[in-house]
Coordinates of C-alpha atoms in Angstrom, one line a residue:
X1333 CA -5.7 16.0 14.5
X1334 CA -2.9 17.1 12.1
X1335 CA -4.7 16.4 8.4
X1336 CA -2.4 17.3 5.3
X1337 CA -4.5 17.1 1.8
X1338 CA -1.9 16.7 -0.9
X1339 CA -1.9 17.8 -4.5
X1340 CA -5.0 20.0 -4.4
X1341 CA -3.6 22.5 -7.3
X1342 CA -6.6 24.8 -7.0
X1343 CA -7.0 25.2 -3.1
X1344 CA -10.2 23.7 -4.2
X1345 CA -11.3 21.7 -1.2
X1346 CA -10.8 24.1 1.4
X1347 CA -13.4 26.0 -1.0
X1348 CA -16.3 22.7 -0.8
X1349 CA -19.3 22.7 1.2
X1350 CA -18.1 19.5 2.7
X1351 CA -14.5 21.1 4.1
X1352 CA -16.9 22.4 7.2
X1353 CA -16.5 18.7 8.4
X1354 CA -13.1 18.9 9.0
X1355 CA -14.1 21.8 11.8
X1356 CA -11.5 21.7 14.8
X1357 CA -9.1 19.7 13.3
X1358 CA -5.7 21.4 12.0
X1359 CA -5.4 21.3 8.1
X1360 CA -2.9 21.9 5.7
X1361 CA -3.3 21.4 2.0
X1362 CA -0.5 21.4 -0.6
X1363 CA -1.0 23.1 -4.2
X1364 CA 1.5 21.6 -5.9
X1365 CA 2.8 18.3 -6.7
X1366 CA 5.7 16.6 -5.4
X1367 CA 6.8 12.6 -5.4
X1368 CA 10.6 13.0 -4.0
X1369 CA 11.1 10.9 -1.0
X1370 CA 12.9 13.1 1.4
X1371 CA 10.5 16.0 0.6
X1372 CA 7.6 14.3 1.3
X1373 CA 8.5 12.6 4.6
X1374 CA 9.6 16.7 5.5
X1375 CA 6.1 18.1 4.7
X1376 CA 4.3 14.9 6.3
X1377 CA 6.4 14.5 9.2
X1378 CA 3.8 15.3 12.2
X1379 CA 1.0 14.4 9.6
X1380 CA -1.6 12.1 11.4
X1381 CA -4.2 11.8 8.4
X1382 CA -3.0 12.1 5.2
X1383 CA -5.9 12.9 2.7
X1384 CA -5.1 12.2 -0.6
X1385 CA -6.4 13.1 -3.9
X1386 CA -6.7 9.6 -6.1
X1387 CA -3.4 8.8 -7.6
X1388 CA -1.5 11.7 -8.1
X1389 CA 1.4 10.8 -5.5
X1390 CA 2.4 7.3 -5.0
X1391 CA 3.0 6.3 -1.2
X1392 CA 5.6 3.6 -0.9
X1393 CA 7.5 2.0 2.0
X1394 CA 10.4 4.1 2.2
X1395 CA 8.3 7.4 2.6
X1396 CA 5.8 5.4 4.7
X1397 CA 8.2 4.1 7.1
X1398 CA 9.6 7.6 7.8
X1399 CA 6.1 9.0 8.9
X1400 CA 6.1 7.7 12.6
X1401 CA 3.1 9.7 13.6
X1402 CA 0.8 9.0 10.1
X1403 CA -2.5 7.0 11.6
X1404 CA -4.7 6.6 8.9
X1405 CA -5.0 7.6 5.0
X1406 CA -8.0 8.6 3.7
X1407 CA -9.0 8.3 -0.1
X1408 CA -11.7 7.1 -2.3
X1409 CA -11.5 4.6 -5.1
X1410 CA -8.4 2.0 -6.2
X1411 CA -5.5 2.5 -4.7
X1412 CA -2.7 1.0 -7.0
X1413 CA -0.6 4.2 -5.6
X1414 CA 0.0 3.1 -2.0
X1415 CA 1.8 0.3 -0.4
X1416 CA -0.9 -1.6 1.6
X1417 CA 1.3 -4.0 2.9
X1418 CA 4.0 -0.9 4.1
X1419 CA 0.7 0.5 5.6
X1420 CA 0.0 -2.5 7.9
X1421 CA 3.5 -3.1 9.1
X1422 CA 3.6 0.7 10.0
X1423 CA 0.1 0.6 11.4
X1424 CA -1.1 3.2 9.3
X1425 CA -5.2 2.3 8.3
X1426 CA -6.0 3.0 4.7
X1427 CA -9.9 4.1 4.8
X1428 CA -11.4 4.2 0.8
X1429 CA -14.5 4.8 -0.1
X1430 CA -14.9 2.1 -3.3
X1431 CA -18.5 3.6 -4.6
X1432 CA -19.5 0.6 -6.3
X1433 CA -22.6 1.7 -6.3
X1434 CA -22.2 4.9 -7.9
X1435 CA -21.3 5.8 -11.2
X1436 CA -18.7 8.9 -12.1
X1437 CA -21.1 10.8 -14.1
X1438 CA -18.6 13.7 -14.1
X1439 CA -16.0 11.0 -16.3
X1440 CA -18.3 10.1 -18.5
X1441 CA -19.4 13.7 -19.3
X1442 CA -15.6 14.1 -20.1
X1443 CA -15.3 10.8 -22.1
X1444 CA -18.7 12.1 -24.4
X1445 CA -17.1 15.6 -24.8
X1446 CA -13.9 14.5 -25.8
X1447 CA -15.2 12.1 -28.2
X1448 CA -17.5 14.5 -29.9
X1449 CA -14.9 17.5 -29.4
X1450 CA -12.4 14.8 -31.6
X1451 CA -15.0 13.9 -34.0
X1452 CA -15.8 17.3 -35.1
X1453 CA -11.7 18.3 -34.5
X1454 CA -13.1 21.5 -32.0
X1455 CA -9.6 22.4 -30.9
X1456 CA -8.4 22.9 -34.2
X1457 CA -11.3 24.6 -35.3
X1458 CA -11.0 26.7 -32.8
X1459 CA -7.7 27.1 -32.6
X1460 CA -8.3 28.4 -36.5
X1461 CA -10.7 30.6 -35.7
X1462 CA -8.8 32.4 -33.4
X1463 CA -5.5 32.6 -35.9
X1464 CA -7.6 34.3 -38.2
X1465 CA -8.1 31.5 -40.8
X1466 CA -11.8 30.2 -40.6
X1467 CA -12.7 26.5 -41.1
X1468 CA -9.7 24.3 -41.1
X1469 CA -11.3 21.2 -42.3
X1470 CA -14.3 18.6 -41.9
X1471 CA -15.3 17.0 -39.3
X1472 CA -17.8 13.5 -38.7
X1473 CA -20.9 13.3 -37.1
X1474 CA -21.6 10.3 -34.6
X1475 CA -25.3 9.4 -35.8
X1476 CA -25.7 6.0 -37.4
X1477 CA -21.8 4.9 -36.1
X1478 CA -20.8 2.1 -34.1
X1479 CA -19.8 2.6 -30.5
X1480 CA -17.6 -0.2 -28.9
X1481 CA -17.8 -0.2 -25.1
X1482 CA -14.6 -2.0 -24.0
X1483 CA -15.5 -2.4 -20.2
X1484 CA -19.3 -2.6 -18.8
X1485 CA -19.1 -1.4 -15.7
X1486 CA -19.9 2.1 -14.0
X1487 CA -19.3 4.6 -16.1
X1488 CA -19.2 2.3 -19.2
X1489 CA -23.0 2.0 -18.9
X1490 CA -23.8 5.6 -18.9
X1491 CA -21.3 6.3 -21.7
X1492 CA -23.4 3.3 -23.9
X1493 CA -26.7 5.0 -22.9
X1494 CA -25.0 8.7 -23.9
X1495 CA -24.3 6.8 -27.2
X1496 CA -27.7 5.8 -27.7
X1497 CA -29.0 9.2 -27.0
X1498 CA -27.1 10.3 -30.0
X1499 CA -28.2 7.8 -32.2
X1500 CA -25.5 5.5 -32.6
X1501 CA -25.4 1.4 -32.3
X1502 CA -24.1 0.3 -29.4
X1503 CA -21.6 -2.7 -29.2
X1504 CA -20.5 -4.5 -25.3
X1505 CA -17.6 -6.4 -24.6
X1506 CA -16.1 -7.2 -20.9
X1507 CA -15.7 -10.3 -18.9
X1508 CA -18.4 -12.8 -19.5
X1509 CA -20.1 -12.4 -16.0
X1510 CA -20.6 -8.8 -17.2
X1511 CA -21.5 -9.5 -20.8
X1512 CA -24.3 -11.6 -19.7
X1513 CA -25.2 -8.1 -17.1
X1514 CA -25.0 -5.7 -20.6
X1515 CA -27.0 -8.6 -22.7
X1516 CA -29.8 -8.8 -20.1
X1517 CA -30.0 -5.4 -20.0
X1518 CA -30.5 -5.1 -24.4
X1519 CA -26.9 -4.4 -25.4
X1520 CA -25.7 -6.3 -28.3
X1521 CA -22.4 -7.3 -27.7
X1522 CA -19.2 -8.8 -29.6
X1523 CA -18.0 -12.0 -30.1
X1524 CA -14.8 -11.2 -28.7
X1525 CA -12.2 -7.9 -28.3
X1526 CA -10.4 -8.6 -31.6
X1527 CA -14.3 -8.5 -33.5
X1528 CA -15.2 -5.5 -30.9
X1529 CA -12.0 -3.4 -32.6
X1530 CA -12.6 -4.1 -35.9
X1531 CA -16.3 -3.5 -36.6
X1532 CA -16.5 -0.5 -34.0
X1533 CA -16.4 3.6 -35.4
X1534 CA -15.4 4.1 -32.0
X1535 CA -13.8 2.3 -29.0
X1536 CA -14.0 3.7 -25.5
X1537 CA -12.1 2.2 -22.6
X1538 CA -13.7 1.8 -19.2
X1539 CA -12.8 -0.6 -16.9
X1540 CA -10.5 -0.5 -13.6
X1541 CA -6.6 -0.8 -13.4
X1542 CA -6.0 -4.5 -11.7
X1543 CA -3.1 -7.2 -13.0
X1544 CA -5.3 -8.5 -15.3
X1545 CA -6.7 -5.8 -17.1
X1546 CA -2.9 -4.3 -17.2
X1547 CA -2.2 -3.8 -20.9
X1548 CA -5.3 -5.6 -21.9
X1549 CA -5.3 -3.6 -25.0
X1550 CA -2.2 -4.4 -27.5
X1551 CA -0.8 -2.9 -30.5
X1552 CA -2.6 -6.3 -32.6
X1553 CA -6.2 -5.0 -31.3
X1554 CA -6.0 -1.2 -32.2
X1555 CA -4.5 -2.4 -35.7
X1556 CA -7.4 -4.1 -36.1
X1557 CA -9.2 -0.6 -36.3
X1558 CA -10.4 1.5 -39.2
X1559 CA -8.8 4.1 -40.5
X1560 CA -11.5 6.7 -39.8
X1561 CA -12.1 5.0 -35.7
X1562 CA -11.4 6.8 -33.0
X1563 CA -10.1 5.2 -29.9
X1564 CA -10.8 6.7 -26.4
X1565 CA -9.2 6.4 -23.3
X1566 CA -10.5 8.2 -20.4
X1567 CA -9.9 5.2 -17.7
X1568 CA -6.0 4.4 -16.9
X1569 CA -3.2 4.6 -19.4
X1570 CA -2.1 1.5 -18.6
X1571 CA -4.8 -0.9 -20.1
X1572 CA -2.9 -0.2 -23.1
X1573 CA 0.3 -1.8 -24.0
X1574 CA 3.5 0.7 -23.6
X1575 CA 3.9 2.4 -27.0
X1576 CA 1.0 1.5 -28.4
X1577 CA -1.2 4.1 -28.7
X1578 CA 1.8 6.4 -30.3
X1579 CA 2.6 3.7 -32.9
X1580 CA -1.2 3.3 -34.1
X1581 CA -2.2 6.8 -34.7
X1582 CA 1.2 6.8 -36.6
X1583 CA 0.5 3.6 -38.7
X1584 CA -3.2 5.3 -39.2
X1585 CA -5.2 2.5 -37.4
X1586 CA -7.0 4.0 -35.7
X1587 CA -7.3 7.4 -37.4
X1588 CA -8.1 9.7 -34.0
X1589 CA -7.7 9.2 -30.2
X1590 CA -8.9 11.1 -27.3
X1591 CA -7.0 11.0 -24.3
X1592 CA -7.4 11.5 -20.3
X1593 CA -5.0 9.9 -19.3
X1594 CA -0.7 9.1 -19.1
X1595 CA 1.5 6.6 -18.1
X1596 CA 3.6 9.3 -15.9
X1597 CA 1.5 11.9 -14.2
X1598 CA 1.7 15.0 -14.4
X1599 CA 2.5 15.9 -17.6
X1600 CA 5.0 18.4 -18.2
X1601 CA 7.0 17.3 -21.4
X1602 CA 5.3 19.8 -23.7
X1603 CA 6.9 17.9 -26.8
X1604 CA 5.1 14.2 -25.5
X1605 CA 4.4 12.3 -28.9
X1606 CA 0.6 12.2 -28.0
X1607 CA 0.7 16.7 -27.1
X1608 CA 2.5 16.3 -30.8
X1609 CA -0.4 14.9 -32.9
X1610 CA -3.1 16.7 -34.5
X1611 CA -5.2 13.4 -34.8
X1612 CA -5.3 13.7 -30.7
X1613 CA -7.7 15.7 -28.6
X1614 CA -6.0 15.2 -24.8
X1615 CA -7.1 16.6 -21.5
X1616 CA -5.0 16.5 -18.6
X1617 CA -6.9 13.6 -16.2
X1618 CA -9.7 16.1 -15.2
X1619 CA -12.5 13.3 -16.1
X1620 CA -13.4 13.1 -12.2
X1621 CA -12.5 16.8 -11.4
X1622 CA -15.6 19.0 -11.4
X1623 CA -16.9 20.7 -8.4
X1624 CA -20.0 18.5 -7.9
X1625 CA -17.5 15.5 -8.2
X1626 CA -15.5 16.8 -5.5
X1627 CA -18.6 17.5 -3.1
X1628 CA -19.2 13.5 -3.7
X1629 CA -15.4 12.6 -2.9
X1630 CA -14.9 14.7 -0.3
X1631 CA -17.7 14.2 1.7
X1632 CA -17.1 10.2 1.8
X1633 CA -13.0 10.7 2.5
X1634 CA -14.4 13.3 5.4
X1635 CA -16.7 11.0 6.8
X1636 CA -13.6 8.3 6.9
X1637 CA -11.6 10.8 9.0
X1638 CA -14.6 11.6 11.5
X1639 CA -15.7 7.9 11.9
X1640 CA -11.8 6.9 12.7
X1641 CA -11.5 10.2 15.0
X1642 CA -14.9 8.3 17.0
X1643 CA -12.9 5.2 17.3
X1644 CA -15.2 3.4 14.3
X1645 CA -13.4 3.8 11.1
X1646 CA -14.8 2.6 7.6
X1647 CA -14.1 1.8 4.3
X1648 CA -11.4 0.0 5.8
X1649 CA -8.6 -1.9 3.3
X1650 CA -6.0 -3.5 5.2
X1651 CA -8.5 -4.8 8.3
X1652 CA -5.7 -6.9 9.9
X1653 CA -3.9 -3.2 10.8
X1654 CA -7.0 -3.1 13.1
X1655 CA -6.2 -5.9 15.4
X1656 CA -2.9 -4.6 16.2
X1657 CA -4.0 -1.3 17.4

């Protein structure tokens, strides 16, 4: 089969353990990144799997009803990026692995070392160091602080235990169902989000992108924060309300963020309020990229394209596109 990978900046997959499953089958994989229309239905025209790399390019119906030979996309996790419906009608099966099971220990990694990396301001420190000047100021240890988990799922749960590691207090607060998970397990949790924000040193964000967690976080809730809180955001930038963010690191509640994430991906706009701020430590969305997290991806979006090349696929999303074919 004809297998395009798109947006693979590094050529890292061809370069994983796991790309030997692909054996026999004719693969092309794209370095950069591109989201025109016309483009896209060019370099995917006699595409028949189209492997794609979370949600770095958004598949919609007009590019989707140009690909006449596209059988199946393969991916793993949410898939806000891709017309499911437009899928179906062109009988295109979207196979994604949902690892509910299995936390991202490579995100929360990220989410610990930005937090302490903003804590202790490392990039200005070192960006001191390296201009000749020394120390450039003080920084805050995390011992004895408060961590608010907003969002006790996955990755949420290692990020409270990383927390408790360090010596901080740990506070929960999700949807009831999974408050009464984090309670039963010995989390203390809060009252509600408002009393989560207010009492916390440190809010970090972890839950999945769905309409209603869409800008579950509001301007009125990080105002709510201390001066000297940090706020973190390594899940989706849209749990928080347009502007928000910007406006309350500029009104000084909350003092620091650290950031993973954008509402427009990539980032190119060197001069982007948030790239502007000293008071923010931002990476650009590499919280599941790491080589061992790529093994794990890979190797489930591979097996997807081997079970639907053995007349079985799995991880299947839009089942009814099955009964047509």
């Amino acid at each position: 089969m004809k297998i395009t990978i798109l947006d693979d900046y590094f050529d890292t997959v061809r370069g994983l353990d796991c790309f030997a499953m692909l054996d026999g089958h004719e693969v092309v994989a794209w370095n950069d990144h591109l989201q025109d229309t016309d483009g896209l239905a060019g370099r995917l025209m006699d595409t028949e799997v189209l492997v794609l790399i979370r949600e770095r390019t958004k598949i919609e119906a007009p590019l989707l009803n140009r690909l006449t030979k596209l059988r199946l996309i393969s991916q793993r996790s949410i898939y806000p990026h891709i017309d499911v419906a437009a899928c179906t009608r062109n009988g295109v099966i979207l196979s994604s692995n949902q690892s509910a099971d299995t936390p991202s220990y490579a995100a929360a990694e990220l989410t610990w070392g930005l937090l302490l990396a903003t804590a202790r301001d490392i990039p200005r420190q070192v960006n001191s160091l390296k201009a000749g000047s020394w120390q450039c100021g003080v920084g805050t240890t995390l011992r004895d602080k408060v961590l608010g988990v907003h969002g006790y799922g996955r990755i949420g749960r290692e990020v409270a235990q990383y927390a408790r590691a360090f010596g901080m207090d740990v506070v929960i607060f999700a949807r009831e169902a999974t408050l009464e998970r984090a309670r039963a397990e010995g989390w203390r949790t809060a009252e509600s989000q408002e009393a989560l924000y207010a009492q916390c040193d440190v809010v970090s964000l972890h839950m999945r992108l769905v309409d209603g967690t869409r800008h579950i976080v509001k301007a009125s809730h990080l105002a709510l924060m201390k001066p000297d809180a940090i706020f973190v955001n390594t899940a989706r930038a849209a749990l928080v309300e347009p502007g928000a963010l910007v406006a309350a690191l500029r009104a000084g509640r909350p003092g620091k963020a650290a950031v993973d994430v954008f509402d427009e991906e990539p980032v190119r706009d060197s001069v982007h309020p948030l790239l502007q701020m000293d008071t923010v430590v931002a990476t650009p969305h590499i919280g599941y990229v790491s080589r061992e997290a790529y093994e794990r991806q890979f190797t489930q979006i591979f097996e997807q394209i081997r079970a639907y090349a053995a007349g079985m696929p799995i991880n299947v999303i839009n089942r009814e596109v099955l009964q047509r074919s």
